[in-house]
């Protein structure tokens, strides 16, 4: 609140135990954003069932290289296979980052 122009990016969506707090902070502060790196796409909607609501403040990330992410392409394909509208996926995959850091 003291630095409203400071862009804050919360890493890993608060995983493994702070997802609800991350969701609250994201909705509470307009300068706070969320990256979902380190969260396997197949369980992403379990952690953030209201992901569509926060897509405009969410960035895709892979956390690669790491033991849990052996292949970036596979991670991306699993994200794209989620039951989300294409516009939401596009927002998370690219638009949020471009809005935060315009070229």
PDB file of C-alpha atoms in Angstrom:
ATOM      1  CA  UNK A   1       0.000   0.000   0.000  1.00  0.00           C
ATOM      2  CA  UNK A   2       2.951   2.322   0.642  1.00  0.00           C
ATOM      3  CA  UNK A   3       4.244   1.781  -2.912  1.00  0.00           C
ATOM      4  CA  UNK A   4       1.196   1.561  -5.204  1.00  0.00           C
ATOM      5  CA  UNK A   5       3.281   1.922  -8.384  1.00  0.00           C
ATOM      6  CA  UNK A   6       5.603  -0.933  -7.427  1.00  0.00           C
ATOM      7  CA  UNK A   7       4.794  -4.016  -9.472  1.00  0.00           C
ATOM      8  CA  UNK A   8       4.879  -7.099  -7.277  1.00  0.00           C
ATOM      9  CA  UNK A   9       4.959 -10.565  -8.810  1.00  0.00           C
ATOM     10  CA  UNK A  10       4.201 -13.389  -6.384  1.00  0.00           C
ATOM     11  CA  UNK A  11       6.073 -16.479  -7.485  1.00  0.00           C
ATOM     12  CA  UNK A  12       4.717 -20.010  -7.648  1.00  0.00           C
ATOM     13  CA  UNK A  13       1.171 -18.957  -6.841  1.00  0.00           C
ATOM     14  CA  UNK A  14       1.946 -19.285  -3.153  1.00  0.00           C
ATOM     15  CA  UNK A  15       2.551 -23.001  -3.505  1.00  0.00           C
ATOM     16  CA  UNK A  16       2.580 -25.218  -1.552  1.00  0.00           C
ATOM     17  CA  UNK A  17       0.483 -23.750   1.295  1.00  0.00           C
ATOM     18  CA  UNK A  18      -0.183 -20.057   0.598  1.00  0.00           C
ATOM     19  CA  UNK A  19      -2.510 -20.235  -2.423  1.00  0.00           C
ATOM     20  CA  UNK A  20      -5.527 -18.781  -0.623  1.00  0.00           C
ATOM     21  CA  UNK A  21      -3.430 -15.933   0.770  1.00  0.00           C
ATOM     22  CA  UNK A  22      -1.944 -15.288  -2.669  1.00  0.00           C
ATOM     23  CA  UNK A  23      -5.445 -15.175  -4.174  1.00  0.00           C
ATOM     24  CA  UNK A  24      -6.586 -12.713  -1.512  1.00  0.00           C
ATOM     25  CA  UNK A  25      -3.564 -10.419  -1.964  1.00  0.00           C
ATOM     26  CA  UNK A  26      -3.918 -10.526  -5.723  1.00  0.00           C
ATOM     27  CA  UNK A  27      -7.543  -9.396  -5.543  1.00  0.00           C
ATOM     28  CA  UNK A  28      -6.861  -6.853  -2.796  1.00  0.00           C
ATOM     29  CA  UNK A  29      -3.969  -4.933  -4.382  1.00  0.00           C
ATOM     30  CA  UNK A  30      -3.992  -3.715  -7.981  1.00  0.00           C
ATOM     31  CA  UNK A  31      -0.183  -3.729  -8.187  1.00  0.00           C
ATOM     32  CA  UNK A  32       0.165  -7.388  -7.150  1.00  0.00           C
ATOM     33  CA  UNK A  33       0.402 -10.090  -9.818  1.00  0.00           C
ATOM     34  CA  UNK A  34       0.807 -13.848  -9.736  1.00  0.00           C
ATOM     35  CA  UNK A  35       3.010 -16.270 -11.613  1.00  0.00           C
ATOM     36  CA  UNK A  36       1.967 -19.886 -11.773  1.00  0.00           C
ATOM     37  CA  UNK A  37       5.393 -21.385 -12.343  1.00  0.00           C
ATOM     38  CA  UNK A  38       6.098 -24.475 -10.316  1.00  0.00           C
ATOM     39  CA  UNK A  39       2.435 -25.525 -10.306  1.00  0.00           C
ATOM     40  CA  UNK A  40       1.847 -28.567 -12.496  1.00  0.00           C
ATOM     41  CA  UNK A  41      -0.873 -27.529 -14.957  1.00  0.00           C
ATOM     42  CA  UNK A  42      -2.923 -30.650 -14.228  1.00  0.00           C
ATOM     43  CA  UNK A  43      -3.557 -29.408 -10.658  1.00  0.00           C
ATOM     44  CA  UNK A  44      -3.627 -25.671 -11.369  1.00  0.00           C
ATOM     45  CA  UNK A  45      -7.420 -25.405 -11.273  1.00  0.00           C
ATOM     46  CA  UNK A  46      -7.502 -27.306  -7.990  1.00  0.00           C
ATOM     47  CA  UNK A  47      -5.275 -24.608  -6.467  1.00  0.00           C
ATOM     48  CA  UNK A  48      -6.993 -21.718  -8.273  1.00  0.00           C
ATOM     49  CA  UNK A  49     -10.547 -22.780  -9.185  1.00  0.00           C
ATOM     50  CA  UNK A  50     -11.361 -19.132  -9.933  1.00  0.00           C
ATOM     51  CA  UNK A  51      -8.388 -18.688 -12.269  1.00  0.00           C
ATOM     52  CA  UNK A  52     -10.534 -17.006 -14.928  1.00  0.00           C
ATOM     53  CA  UNK A  53     -11.320 -14.239 -12.447  1.00  0.00           C
ATOM     54  CA  UNK A  54      -7.643 -13.424 -11.955  1.00  0.00           C
ATOM     55  CA  UNK A  55      -6.323 -14.175 -15.448  1.00  0.00           C
ATOM     56  CA  UNK A  56      -5.657 -10.473 -16.092  1.00  0.00           C
ATOM     57  CA  UNK A  57      -3.145 -10.539 -13.219  1.00  0.00           C
ATOM     58  CA  UNK A  58      -1.675 -14.007 -13.804  1.00  0.00           C
ATOM     59  CA  UNK A  59       1.452 -14.966 -15.751  1.00  0.00           C
ATOM     60  CA  UNK A  60       2.425 -18.373 -17.067  1.00  0.00           C
ATOM     61  CA  UNK A  61       5.762 -19.777 -16.012  1.00  0.00           C
ATOM     62  CA  UNK A  62       7.356 -23.190 -16.157  1.00  0.00           C
ATOM     63  CA  UNK A  63       9.960 -23.122 -13.386  1.00  0.00           C
ATOM     64  CA  UNK A  64      12.206 -24.958 -15.831  1.00  0.00           C
ATOM     65  CA  UNK A  65      14.734 -26.413 -15.337  1.00  0.00           C
ATOM     66  CA  UNK A  66      13.666 -28.284 -12.272  1.00  0.00           C
ATOM     67  CA  UNK A  67      13.100 -31.922 -11.343  1.00  0.00           C
ATOM     68  CA  UNK A  68       9.327 -31.471 -11.520  1.00  0.00           C
ATOM     69  CA  UNK A  69       9.387 -29.842 -14.969  1.00  0.00           C
ATOM     70  CA  UNK A  70      11.351 -32.127 -17.307  1.00  0.00           C
ATOM     71  CA  UNK A  71      10.020 -30.527 -20.509  1.00  0.00           C
ATOM     72  CA  UNK A  72       8.767 -26.986 -21.209  1.00  0.00           C
ATOM     73  CA  UNK A  73       6.737 -28.071 -24.236  1.00  0.00           C
ATOM     74  CA  UNK A  74       4.906 -30.716 -22.216  1.00  0.00           C
ATOM     75  CA  UNK A  75       4.158 -28.173 -19.481  1.00  0.00           C
ATOM     76  CA  UNK A  76       2.772 -25.729 -22.034  1.00  0.00           C
ATOM     77  CA  UNK A  77       0.685 -28.433 -23.730  1.00  0.00           C
ATOM     78  CA  UNK A  78      -0.794 -29.451 -20.374  1.00  0.00           C
ATOM     79  CA  UNK A  79      -1.677 -25.819 -19.655  1.00  0.00           C
ATOM     80  CA  UNK A  80      -3.288 -25.414 -23.077  1.00  0.00           C
ATOM     81  CA  UNK A  81      -5.338 -28.580 -22.466  1.00  0.00           C
ATOM     82  CA  UNK A  82      -7.025 -27.080 -19.388  1.00  0.00           C
ATOM     83  CA  UNK A  83     -10.769 -26.481 -19.531  1.00  0.00           C
ATOM     84  CA  UNK A  84     -10.398 -22.714 -19.837  1.00  0.00           C
ATOM     85  CA  UNK A  85     -11.542 -20.354 -22.595  1.00  0.00           C
ATOM     86  CA  UNK A  86      -8.876 -19.613 -25.200  1.00  0.00           C
ATOM     87  CA  UNK A  87      -8.983 -15.912 -24.282  1.00  0.00           C
ATOM     88  CA  UNK A  88      -8.080 -16.757 -20.672  1.00  0.00           C
ATOM     89  CA  UNK A  89      -5.188 -18.941 -21.776  1.00  0.00           C
ATOM     90  CA  UNK A  90      -3.901 -16.209 -24.096  1.00  0.00           C
ATOM     91  CA  UNK A  91      -4.152 -13.668 -21.275  1.00  0.00           C
ATOM     92  CA  UNK A  92      -2.087 -15.834 -18.931  1.00  0.00           C
ATOM     93  CA  UNK A  93       0.409 -16.977 -21.570  1.00  0.00           C
ATOM     94  CA  UNK A  94       1.263 -13.545 -22.936  1.00  0.00           C
ATOM     95  CA  UNK A  95      -1.042 -10.581 -22.439  1.00  0.00           C
ATOM     96  CA  UNK A  96      -0.539 -10.112 -18.692  1.00  0.00           C
ATOM     97  CA  UNK A  97       3.238  -9.972 -19.091  1.00  0.00           C
ATOM     98  CA  UNK A  98       2.960  -7.517 -21.987  1.00  0.00           C
ATOM     99  CA  UNK A  99       0.646  -5.316 -19.939  1.00  0.00           C
ATOM    100  CA  UNK A 100       3.024  -5.354 -16.969  1.00  0.00           C
ATOM    101  CA  UNK A 101       6.127  -4.687 -19.054  1.00  0.00           C
ATOM    102  CA  UNK A 102       5.106  -3.064 -22.329  1.00  0.00           C
ATOM    103  CA  UNK A 103       7.750  -3.262 -25.042  1.00  0.00           C
TER     104      UNK A 103
END
